[in-house]
Coordinates of C-alpha atoms in Angstrom, one line a residue:
Chain A
M1 CA -24.5 129.3 -105.8
A2 CA -21.8 126.8 -107.1
Q3 CA -22.5 125.4 -110.5
T4 CA -21.7 121.6 -111.3
T5 CA -20.6 120.4 -114.8
D6 CA -21.9 117.4 -116.8
T7 CA -20.1 117.0 -119.9
P8 CA -16.5 116.5 -119.9
R9 CA -15.7 119.5 -122.0
A10 CA -17.9 121.7 -119.7
G11 CA -15.6 119.9 -116.7
L12 CA -12.2 120.6 -117.9
A13 CA -13.4 123.9 -118.4
A14 CA -14.6 124.3 -114.7
V15 CA -11.6 123.2 -113.6
F16 CA -10.1 126.6 -114.0
Q17 CA -12.8 128.9 -112.8
P18 CA -13.3 129.8 -109.0
N19 CA -16.2 128.0 -107.2
R20 CA -17.2 125.5 -109.4
V21 CA -18.1 121.9 -108.3
V22 CA -16.8 118.9 -110.5
S23 CA -17.6 115.5 -110.8
A24 CA -15.6 112.7 -109.1
N25 CA -14.5 111.4 -112.5
T26 CA -12.6 114.8 -113.5
V27 CA -11.3 115.2 -109.8
R28 CA -9.9 111.8 -110.7
L29 CA -8.6 112.6 -114.1
L30 CA -7.1 116.1 -112.6
I31 CA -5.2 114.0 -109.6
A32 CA -4.0 111.5 -112.4
V33 CA -2.7 114.5 -114.7
Q34 CA -0.9 116.4 -112.0
L35 CA 0.7 113.4 -110.2
G36 CA 1.7 112.5 -114.3
A37 CA 3.2 115.8 -114.5
A38 CA 4.8 115.8 -111.1
L39 CA 6.5 112.5 -111.8
A40 CA 7.6 113.5 -115.4
F41 CA 9.0 116.6 -113.9
W42 CA 11.0 114.6 -111.2
W43 CA 12.1 112.5 -114.2
S44 CA 13.5 115.0 -116.2
T45 CA 15.1 117.5 -113.1
P46 CA 18.4 118.6 -114.2
F47 CA 19.6 118.1 -110.5
E48 CA 21.7 115.1 -110.9
V49 CA 22.3 114.8 -107.5
L50 CA 18.3 113.6 -107.0
P51 CA 17.5 110.1 -107.2
N52 CA 15.2 109.4 -110.1
P53 CA 12.0 107.3 -109.3
R54 CA 13.1 103.9 -110.5
E55 CA 16.1 104.2 -108.2
V56 CA 13.9 105.2 -105.5
L57 CA 11.7 102.1 -106.2
A58 CA 14.6 100.0 -106.1
A59 CA 15.3 101.7 -102.6
I60 CA 12.0 100.8 -101.1
H61 CA 12.2 97.6 -102.4
S62 CA 15.7 96.9 -100.6
L63 CA 14.6 98.5 -97.7
W64 CA 11.3 96.7 -97.4
F65 CA 12.5 93.0 -98.0
E66 CA 16.6 93.4 -96.8
Q67 CA 16.5 96.0 -94.4
G68 CA 13.5 95.9 -92.5
L69 CA 11.3 98.7 -93.0
G70 CA 8.4 97.1 -92.7
S71 CA 9.0 96.2 -89.0
E72 CA 10.5 99.5 -88.4
L73 CA 7.4 101.2 -89.8
G74 CA 5.3 99.0 -87.5
T75 CA 7.2 100.3 -84.4
S76 CA 7.0 103.5 -85.5
L77 CA 3.2 103.6 -86.6
G78 CA 2.8 102.2 -82.7
V79 CA 4.9 105.0 -81.1
N80 CA 2.3 107.4 -83.3
L81 CA -0.8 105.8 -82.6
Q82 CA 0.1 105.3 -78.8
A83 CA 1.3 109.2 -78.3
L84 CA -2.1 110.2 -80.8
G85 CA -4.1 108.5 -78.0
L86 CA -2.8 110.3 -75.1
T87 CA -2.8 113.4 -76.8
L88 CA -6.4 113.3 -77.5
A89 CA -7.4 111.9 -74.0
I90 CA -5.3 114.9 -72.6
S91 CA -5.9 117.9 -75.1
L92 CA -9.9 116.9 -75.3
G93 CA -10.0 116.6 -71.4
L94 CA -8.0 120.2 -71.2
S95 CA -10.1 122.0 -74.0
Y96 CA -13.1 120.8 -72.5
L97 CA -12.0 121.5 -69.1
T98 CA -11.7 125.5 -70.0
V99 CA -15.3 125.9 -69.3
V100 CA -14.2 126.0 -65.9
P101 CA -12.3 129.3 -65.0
F102 CA -9.6 127.2 -62.6
F103 CA -8.6 125.3 -65.7
R104 CA -7.9 128.2 -68.0
P105 CA -5.1 129.7 -67.0
I106 CA -3.5 125.9 -67.1
A107 CA -4.8 125.5 -71.2
A108 CA -3.2 128.7 -71.7
A109 CA 0.2 127.6 -70.5
V110 CA 0.0 124.3 -72.0
A111 CA -1.0 125.8 -75.5
K112 CA 2.1 128.6 -74.9
G113 CA 4.2 125.5 -74.6
R114 CA 4.4 125.2 -78.8
F115 CA 7.1 128.1 -79.0
L116 CA 9.4 125.8 -76.8
S117 CA 11.9 123.4 -79.0
L118 CA 11.7 120.0 -78.1
V119 CA 15.4 119.5 -78.5
G120 CA 15.3 122.1 -75.7
L121 CA 13.2 119.8 -73.7
T122 CA 14.7 116.5 -74.1
F123 CA 17.1 116.7 -71.2
I124 CA 14.5 117.3 -68.8
F125 CA 12.5 114.3 -70.2
T126 CA 15.1 112.1 -70.4
L127 CA 16.3 112.8 -66.7
I128 CA 12.2 112.0 -66.0
L129 CA 11.5 109.1 -68.2
G130 CA 14.9 107.8 -68.7
G131 CA 14.7 106.7 -72.4
G132 CA 13.3 104.4 -75.0
R133 CA 9.7 104.2 -76.4
P134 CA 8.5 106.4 -72.9
L135 CA 10.6 109.3 -74.0
K136 CA 9.7 109.1 -77.8
V137 CA 5.7 108.9 -76.8
S138 CA 6.2 111.4 -74.2
L139 CA 8.0 114.0 -76.5
L140 CA 5.5 113.4 -78.7
V141 CA 2.5 113.8 -77.0
F142 CA 4.2 116.9 -75.6
G143 CA 4.7 118.1 -79.5
M144 CA 0.9 117.3 -80.5
T145 CA -0.9 118.4 -77.0
V146 CA 0.3 121.8 -77.5
F147 CA -0.9 122.6 -80.8
F148 CA -4.1 120.6 -80.1
V149 CA -4.9 122.6 -77.2
T150 CA -4.4 125.4 -79.2
S151 CA -7.0 124.8 -81.3
M152 CA -9.3 122.8 -79.4
A153 CA -9.6 125.6 -76.9
D154 CA -10.1 128.3 -79.2
V155 CA -13.1 126.2 -80.8
V156 CA -14.8 125.6 -77.1
G157 CA -13.7 129.4 -76.6
Q158 CA -15.7 130.3 -80.0
I159 CA -18.9 128.7 -78.9
P160 CA -21.9 131.6 -79.2
K161 CA -23.7 132.1 -75.7
D162 CA -26.9 131.5 -78.0
Q163 CA -26.1 127.8 -77.9
F164 CA -25.2 127.4 -74.3
D165 CA -28.5 129.2 -73.6
H166 CA -30.5 127.2 -75.8
A167 CA -29.6 124.3 -73.9
R168 CA -30.3 125.7 -70.8
T169 CA -33.9 126.6 -71.7
L170 CA -34.3 122.7 -71.9
R171 CA -33.3 122.2 -68.4
M172 CA -30.2 121.1 -68.5
G173 CA -27.5 121.6 -66.0
E174 CA -24.4 123.2 -66.4
W175 CA -22.2 119.9 -66.7
R176 CA -25.2 118.7 -68.9
V177 CA -25.0 121.7 -71.5
V178 CA -20.9 121.1 -71.5
W179 CA -21.7 117.6 -72.5
E180 CA -24.5 118.7 -75.4
V181 CA -22.7 121.9 -76.1
V182 CA -19.1 121.5 -75.9
V183 CA -18.5 117.8 -76.2
L184 CA -21.0 116.5 -78.5
G185 CA -21.3 119.8 -80.3
T186 CA -17.8 120.5 -81.4
A187 CA -17.1 116.8 -82.1
D188 CA -16.6 117.5 -86.0
K189 CA -14.0 119.8 -85.3
A190 CA -12.3 117.9 -82.8
F191 CA -11.8 115.4 -85.8
D192 CA -10.3 118.2 -87.9
I193 CA -7.9 119.2 -85.4
L194 CA -7.1 115.4 -84.7
R195 CA -6.2 115.3 -88.7
Q196 CA -3.8 118.2 -88.0
N197 CA -2.0 116.9 -85.3
A198 CA -1.5 113.0 -86.5
A199 CA 0.2 115.0 -89.6
I200 CA 2.1 117.1 -87.2
G201 CA 3.1 113.5 -85.4
W202 CA 4.7 112.1 -88.3
M203 CA 6.5 115.3 -89.0
M204 CA 7.7 115.0 -85.1
L205 CA 8.6 111.3 -85.2
T206 CA 12.0 111.9 -87.4
M207 CA 13.3 114.1 -84.7
V208 CA 12.2 112.0 -81.9
E209 CA 13.4 108.8 -83.0
G210 CA 16.7 110.7 -83.9
I211 CA 16.7 111.5 -80.3
A212 CA 16.0 108.1 -79.3
R213 CA 17.2 105.4 -81.5
S214 CA 17.3 102.4 -79.0
E215 CA 14.0 101.1 -80.5
G216 CA 14.5 101.9 -84.1
G217 CA 11.7 103.3 -86.3
V218 CA 11.5 104.7 -89.5
G219 CA 12.9 108.0 -87.9
A220 CA 16.1 106.7 -86.8
M221 CA 16.2 104.6 -90.4
L222 CA 15.7 108.0 -92.3
L223 CA 18.6 109.8 -90.2
N224 CA 20.8 107.0 -90.5
E225 CA 20.7 106.9 -94.3
S226 CA 20.7 110.6 -94.7
K227 CA 24.2 110.6 -92.7
H228 CA 25.5 108.4 -95.1
F229 CA 24.1 110.5 -97.7
R230 CA 21.6 107.6 -99.4
L231 CA 19.2 110.0 -100.7
A232 CA 17.3 107.1 -103.2
D233 CA 16.7 105.3 -99.3
V234 CA 15.9 108.7 -97.8
F235 CA 13.3 109.7 -100.7
G236 CA 12.0 105.7 -100.5
I237 CA 11.5 106.3 -96.5
Q238 CA 9.7 109.3 -97.2
I239 CA 7.5 108.2 -99.6
I240 CA 6.5 105.4 -97.2
I241 CA 5.7 107.9 -94.2
L242 CA 3.7 109.8 -96.5
I243 CA 1.8 106.9 -97.6
V244 CA 1.3 105.7 -94.2
G245 CA 0.4 109.2 -93.0
V246 CA -1.9 109.8 -96.0
L247 CA -3.8 106.4 -95.1
Q248 CA -4.4 107.6 -91.4
D249 CA -5.5 110.7 -92.4
Y250 CA -8.0 109.1 -94.9
F251 CA -9.1 106.7 -91.9
I252 CA -9.7 109.5 -89.4
G253 CA -11.8 111.4 -92.5
V254 CA -14.0 108.1 -93.0
V255 CA -14.5 108.0 -89.0
K256 CA -15.5 111.5 -88.9
Q257 CA -18.0 111.2 -92.0
V258 CA -19.4 108.0 -90.0
V259 CA -19.8 109.9 -86.4
C260 CA -20.4 113.1 -87.3
P261 CA -22.7 113.0 -90.9
Y262 CA -24.1 116.2 -90.5
S263 CA -20.7 117.8 -90.6
H264 CA -20.3 118.2 -94.4
L265 CA -24.1 118.7 -95.6
T266 CA -23.7 122.3 -96.2
L267 CA -20.5 122.2 -97.8
E268 CA -19.9 123.7 -101.4
R269 CA -17.5 120.7 -101.9
R270 CA -18.5 117.7 -100.3
Chain B
M1 CA -67.2 138.6 -69.4
G2 CA -65.5 140.7 -72.0
T3 CA -67.6 143.0 -74.5
G4 CA -65.5 142.6 -77.7
A5 CA -66.6 141.3 -80.9
F6 CA -66.1 137.7 -79.0
E7 CA -67.6 136.2 -76.0
Y8 CA -64.3 135.8 -73.3
E9 CA -63.7 135.9 -69.7
Y10 CA -60.4 136.0 -67.9
G11 CA -59.2 133.0 -65.6
A12 CA -56.4 132.5 -63.7
T13 CA -53.2 134.4 -63.9
L14 CA -50.5 132.6 -66.0
L15 CA -47.7 135.1 -65.9
K16 CA -46.9 137.9 -63.3
V17 CA -44.0 140.4 -63.3
D18 CA -43.7 142.0 -60.3
G19 CA -41.4 144.9 -59.9
V20 CA -38.7 143.8 -61.7
S21 CA -35.6 146.2 -62.0
Q22 CA -32.2 145.4 -63.4
A23 CA -28.8 147.6 -63.8
L24 CA -26.1 146.6 -66.1
G25 CA -22.7 148.2 -65.4
G26 CA -24.1 150.9 -63.8
N27 CA -26.8 151.7 -66.0
L28 CA -30.5 151.1 -64.9
I29 CA -32.5 149.2 -68.0
L30 CA -35.4 148.0 -66.3
R31 CA -37.2 150.2 -64.0
D32 CA -40.3 148.4 -61.6
V33 CA -41.4 146.7 -64.9
N34 CA -44.9 145.4 -63.7
L35 CA -46.9 142.9 -66.1
E36 CA -49.7 140.4 -66.1
V37 CA -51.0 137.6 -68.3
K38 CA -54.3 136.2 -67.5
D39 CA -56.0 132.9 -69.0
I40 CA -58.4 134.1 -71.6
R41 CA -61.6 131.8 -71.7
R42 CA -63.8 131.7 -74.6
P43 CA -66.9 129.3 -74.4
G44 CA -66.5 126.2 -76.6
R45 CA -62.9 127.1 -78.1
V46 CA -59.4 126.3 -76.6
T47 CA -57.9 129.9 -76.9
G48 CA -54.5 130.4 -76.2
Q49 CA -53.0 133.8 -75.5
V50 CA -50.4 135.6 -77.4
V51 CA -49.0 138.9 -76.4
G52 CA -46.8 141.2 -78.6
F53 CA -43.9 142.5 -77.2
L54 CA -43.3 146.2 -78.8
G55 CA -40.0 148.7 -78.3
P56 CA -37.5 150.5 -80.0
S57 CA -34.5 148.6 -80.0
G58 CA -31.5 148.8 -77.1
I59 CA -34.8 149.6 -74.9
G60 CA -34.3 146.7 -72.7
K61 CA -36.5 143.7 -74.4
T62 CA -34.0 141.3 -74.6
R63 CA -33.3 142.3 -70.6
L64 CA -36.6 141.3 -69.7
F65 CA -36.9 138.3 -72.2
R66 CA -33.9 136.7 -70.5
I67 CA -35.6 137.5 -67.1
L68 CA -38.8 136.1 -68.1
A69 CA -37.2 132.9 -69.6
G70 CA -35.3 132.3 -66.3
L71 CA -32.0 132.7 -67.9
D72 CA -31.1 136.0 -65.8
E73 CA -31.8 137.1 -61.9
P74 CA -33.4 140.6 -61.9
D75 CA -31.7 142.7 -59.5
S76 CA -35.2 143.1 -57.8
G77 CA -38.8 142.1 -58.1
R78 CA -39.9 138.5 -59.2
V79 CA -41.2 136.8 -62.2
L80 CA -44.0 134.2 -61.3
I81 CA -45.5 131.9 -63.7
G82 CA -48.4 129.2 -64.0
E83 CA -51.9 128.9 -62.2
K84 CA -50.2 128.4 -58.8
G85 CA -47.6 131.4 -59.3
E86 CA -44.7 129.7 -58.7
P87 CA -40.9 131.5 -59.5
V88 CA -39.4 131.0 -62.8
E89 CA -36.8 128.7 -63.4
R90 CA -34.8 128.3 -66.6
G91 CA -36.3 125.4 -68.6
R92 CA -39.8 126.2 -67.3
V93 CA -40.3 128.6 -70.1
G94 CA -39.4 127.7 -73.9
V95 CA -37.7 130.1 -75.8
V96 CA -37.4 130.1 -79.5
A97 CA -34.5 132.6 -80.1
Q98 CA -34.1 134.6 -83.2
H99 CA -31.9 132.3 -85.6
Y100 CA -33.3 129.1 -84.0
P101 CA -30.6 127.4 -82.2
L102 CA -30.7 123.5 -82.3
F103 CA -28.4 121.0 -81.6
Q104 CA -26.8 120.8 -85.2
H105 CA -25.3 117.3 -84.1
R106 CA -28.7 115.8 -83.6
T107 CA -31.4 114.8 -86.1
V108 CA -34.8 116.3 -86.1
L109 CA -36.3 113.2 -83.7
G110 CA -33.3 113.7 -81.8
N111 CA -33.7 117.3 -80.9
L112 CA -37.3 116.3 -79.6
V113 CA -36.4 113.2 -77.8
V114 CA -33.6 114.7 -75.5
A115 CA -35.5 117.6 -74.9
G116 CA -38.4 115.1 -73.7
A117 CA -35.7 113.2 -71.7
Q118 CA -34.7 116.7 -70.0
A119 CA -38.3 117.0 -69.1
G120 CA -38.2 113.7 -67.0
L121 CA -39.8 111.4 -69.8
S122 CA -38.6 108.0 -70.0
G123 CA -36.9 107.1 -73.5
R124 CA -40.2 105.4 -75.0
E125 CA -42.3 108.1 -73.7
A126 CA -39.9 110.7 -75.0
K127 CA -40.0 109.1 -78.5
A128 CA -44.0 108.4 -78.5
K129 CA -44.2 112.2 -77.7
A130 CA -41.9 113.6 -80.4
E131 CA -43.4 111.8 -82.9
D132 CA -46.4 113.1 -82.1
F133 CA -45.2 116.9 -82.2
L134 CA -43.4 115.9 -85.2
R135 CA -47.0 115.1 -86.8
R136 CA -48.8 118.6 -84.9
F137 CA -46.0 120.5 -86.2
G138 CA -45.9 118.8 -89.9
L139 CA -42.2 117.6 -89.4
E140 CA -42.8 114.1 -89.6
A141 CA -41.2 113.8 -93.1
C142 CA -38.1 115.4 -91.6
E143 CA -37.3 113.0 -88.6
A144 CA -34.1 112.0 -89.9
R145 CA -33.0 114.8 -91.5
Y146 CA -30.3 117.1 -89.4
P147 CA -31.2 121.0 -88.8
V148 CA -28.8 122.1 -91.5
Q149 CA -31.0 120.2 -93.9
L150 CA -34.3 122.4 -92.6
S151 CA -35.8 125.2 -94.1
G152 CA -36.3 128.2 -92.1
G153 CA -39.8 127.7 -91.6
Q154 CA -39.1 124.2 -90.4
K155 CA -36.3 125.0 -88.2
Q156 CA -38.8 127.6 -86.8
R157 CA -41.4 125.0 -86.0
L158 CA -38.8 122.1 -84.6
A159 CA -37.4 124.9 -82.3
I160 CA -40.9 125.8 -80.9
A161 CA -41.8 122.0 -80.7
Q162 CA -38.3 121.0 -78.7
Q163 CA -39.5 123.9 -76.4
F164 CA -43.2 122.9 -76.2
M165 CA -41.8 119.2 -75.2
C166 CA -39.7 120.2 -72.6
S167 CA -41.1 123.5 -71.0
E168 CA -44.8 124.0 -69.8
H169 CA -47.3 126.4 -71.5
L170 CA -45.2 129.6 -71.7
L171 CA -43.2 130.6 -74.7
L172 CA -40.9 133.4 -75.8
M173 CA -40.4 134.0 -79.3
D174 CA -37.8 136.5 -80.4
E175 CA -38.3 138.5 -83.2
P176 CA -39.8 135.4 -85.5
F177 CA -40.8 137.9 -88.2
S178 CA -37.4 139.2 -88.7
G179 CA -36.2 139.3 -92.2
L180 CA -39.5 137.6 -93.8
D181 CA -41.2 138.5 -96.5
P182 CA -44.9 139.0 -96.1
L183 CA -46.1 135.7 -97.3
A184 CA -43.6 134.1 -94.9
V185 CA -45.1 136.5 -92.2
A186 CA -48.4 135.5 -92.5
R187 CA -47.3 131.7 -92.3
V188 CA -45.6 132.4 -88.5
S189 CA -48.5 134.4 -87.7
E190 CA -50.7 131.1 -88.9
L191 CA -48.2 128.7 -86.7
I192 CA -48.0 131.3 -83.5
T193 CA -52.0 131.4 -83.6
E194 CA -52.2 127.4 -84.2
V195 CA -49.5 126.9 -81.5
A196 CA -51.4 129.1 -78.7
S197 CA -54.9 127.4 -79.4
L198 CA -53.1 123.5 -79.1
H199 CA -53.6 124.4 -75.1
E200 CA -56.0 126.6 -73.3
L201 CA -53.1 127.7 -71.0
N202 CA -50.6 128.3 -73.8
T203 CA -49.1 131.7 -73.8
I204 CA -46.8 133.0 -76.2
I205 CA -44.8 136.4 -75.9
V206 CA -43.5 137.7 -79.3
V207 CA -40.7 140.1 -79.0
T208 CA -41.2 142.1 -82.3
H209 CA -40.2 145.0 -84.2
D210 CA -43.0 144.5 -86.5
V211 CA -45.8 146.4 -85.3
S212 CA -48.4 145.1 -87.9
A213 CA -47.8 141.3 -87.2
A214 CA -47.7 142.0 -83.6
I215 CA -51.3 143.3 -84.4
E216 CA -52.3 141.0 -86.5
V217 CA -51.3 137.8 -84.4
A218 CA -51.8 139.1 -80.6
D219 CA -54.5 139.5 -78.3
T220 CA -52.5 141.8 -76.1
L221 CA -49.9 144.3 -76.8
W222 CA -47.1 146.1 -74.6
L223 CA -45.1 148.8 -75.5
M224 CA -42.0 149.0 -73.7
G225 CA -40.4 152.4 -73.5
R226 CA -38.7 155.3 -71.0
D227 CA -40.4 157.9 -69.0
R228 CA -39.6 161.6 -69.3
D229 CA -39.2 163.9 -67.0
E230 CA -40.8 167.8 -66.9
N231 CA -38.0 168.5 -68.7
G232 CA -38.5 166.4 -71.6
Q233 CA -35.2 164.4 -70.1
I234 CA -35.3 160.3 -70.4
I235 CA -35.6 158.8 -67.1
P236 CA -33.3 155.6 -67.3
G237 CA -34.6 152.5 -67.1
A238 CA -37.6 150.8 -69.2
R239 CA -40.7 149.7 -68.4
I240 CA -44.1 148.8 -70.1
Q241 CA -45.5 152.0 -70.9
D242 CA -48.7 151.0 -72.4
T243 CA -50.8 147.8 -72.6
Y244 CA -53.2 147.5 -75.7
N245 CA -56.3 145.0 -75.4
L246 CA -57.2 143.8 -78.8
I247 CA -60.1 141.7 -78.0
E248 CA -61.7 144.9 -76.8
R249 CA -60.7 147.1 -80.1
G250 CA -62.2 143.8 -81.9
L251 CA -58.3 142.9 -83.5
A252 CA -58.1 139.6 -81.8
W253 CA -59.4 136.0 -83.4
R254 CA -60.0 137.8 -86.6
Q255 CA -59.0 137.3 -90.0
G256 CA -58.3 140.2 -92.5
I257 CA -57.8 142.7 -89.9
T258 CA -55.3 144.5 -91.8
T259 CA -57.6 146.7 -93.9
T260 CA -60.1 147.4 -90.9
P261 CA -60.1 151.3 -89.7
E262 CA -59.6 149.9 -86.2
F263 CA -56.4 148.6 -87.2
M264 CA -55.4 151.6 -89.1
E265 CA -55.6 154.1 -86.4
L266 CA -53.8 151.3 -83.9
M267 CA -51.1 151.3 -86.1
R268 CA -51.2 155.1 -86.4
V269 CA -51.2 155.3 -82.6
I270 CA -48.4 153.1 -81.7
L271 CA -46.1 154.5 -84.9
A272 CA -46.7 157.7 -83.4
R273 CA -45.7 156.6 -79.8
F274 CA -42.4 155.1 -80.7
P275 CA -40.3 158.2 -81.3
T276 CA -41.2 159.6 -77.6
L277 CA -40.2 156.0 -76.1

């Protein structure tokens, strides 16, 4: 059983021992110390080619107030959320439908799509969709769906037989069993997979917005700054993307706790 | 009228297994299984039926368990339940599996209400019945908790209550004594007796390896095994080889039987039978 720590001294000793639960204050202290150490390392880095934190802050200020980073970020966030919504609907639908044998090969084929390169598919998507936002959204949806279906179909496939039988003994028909055991019973895991894929979405966004630049977005901006070797701007945009991604991840986590309050009850580290 | 230590008589047949056979992958698992459970009536008392179902591991108890629950169809034969002798359908027989599967995403109350709704009750009726069951099963303080927050004993009671919310009077319990210490075994035995006594027609079939606990809690024992031919070779397919009427042996409905000579003798007989099954 994990031990908790009460005194600050015991708390500090515990952070170096396995399977110890530390207080929220100790966690905050840990984050502050590690962040400080990372900033100090960054500030004192011997690689002079890297911009220092002050230059990056100045770049962010300039990007935000003079170059329209806020507006570009809004565009990217819109694309990301639209793609995430479509991915969620397609992936969950397809994963849940793996309970029907007919859909299993389709889901398996979609999951294998994760080995394909987006760059190689761009030509086909462009021919079908033209360009602009539909192209960006569809590429992102493809990129996220193949991973989402892989994880979610596996979650559905791993549900033990006794859970299905339990629902059956309560007079549930097979579709009601699917709703209770597969859909409701795996909701907490669907949130975890959504968090992973939302992050994958931000990672792919740069590539996708680089392919279809007409609408702009932080990805297009990032590629532009990279092309001109303005590293402070590149770092600034990356930091902004990181902050937005972390906030989105936190928001999904909060929604999970509200919708699935049972999911963290047995965890050692809550 | 029975001749045991207590007055009793048999009423209607509540469960009848008629010539059930089942093969799995070409191997005969169950061969012509025939069983009957009748309502046991005692003057001035509500008495349910408790059957202890014993047999070595891998003999086919789980197969028969699933057929009795209506979860699997036998290759031949039939299972009839209730006083009218209707063919079993899943949902009409309660099943409490070994690890008490419950809906982890629903609260204790939610687990009972959803089972009530499945039995055709309106939302209000299901909630009222669920709250009644929470009181009867001593779970009223836990109604807002989730199954992961319950102790093993509480989960077991919730699983039984959930099945009775939905099913009729027949309940199958798979290994309810597995992994329990003697005190916990006694508590579970008490619970089974209590649940059986809630209604005259309540019938609980307890699948177990624990011979002692089965004798303590049951009024009837079934012993499952495979026959042997004249050369001592096993004949494929298990069936109920022996049925022990514990009422006639003076071992049913009594406290503290474990030190009686009758108990010791029956234990000896059954344990001696196991290697031959």
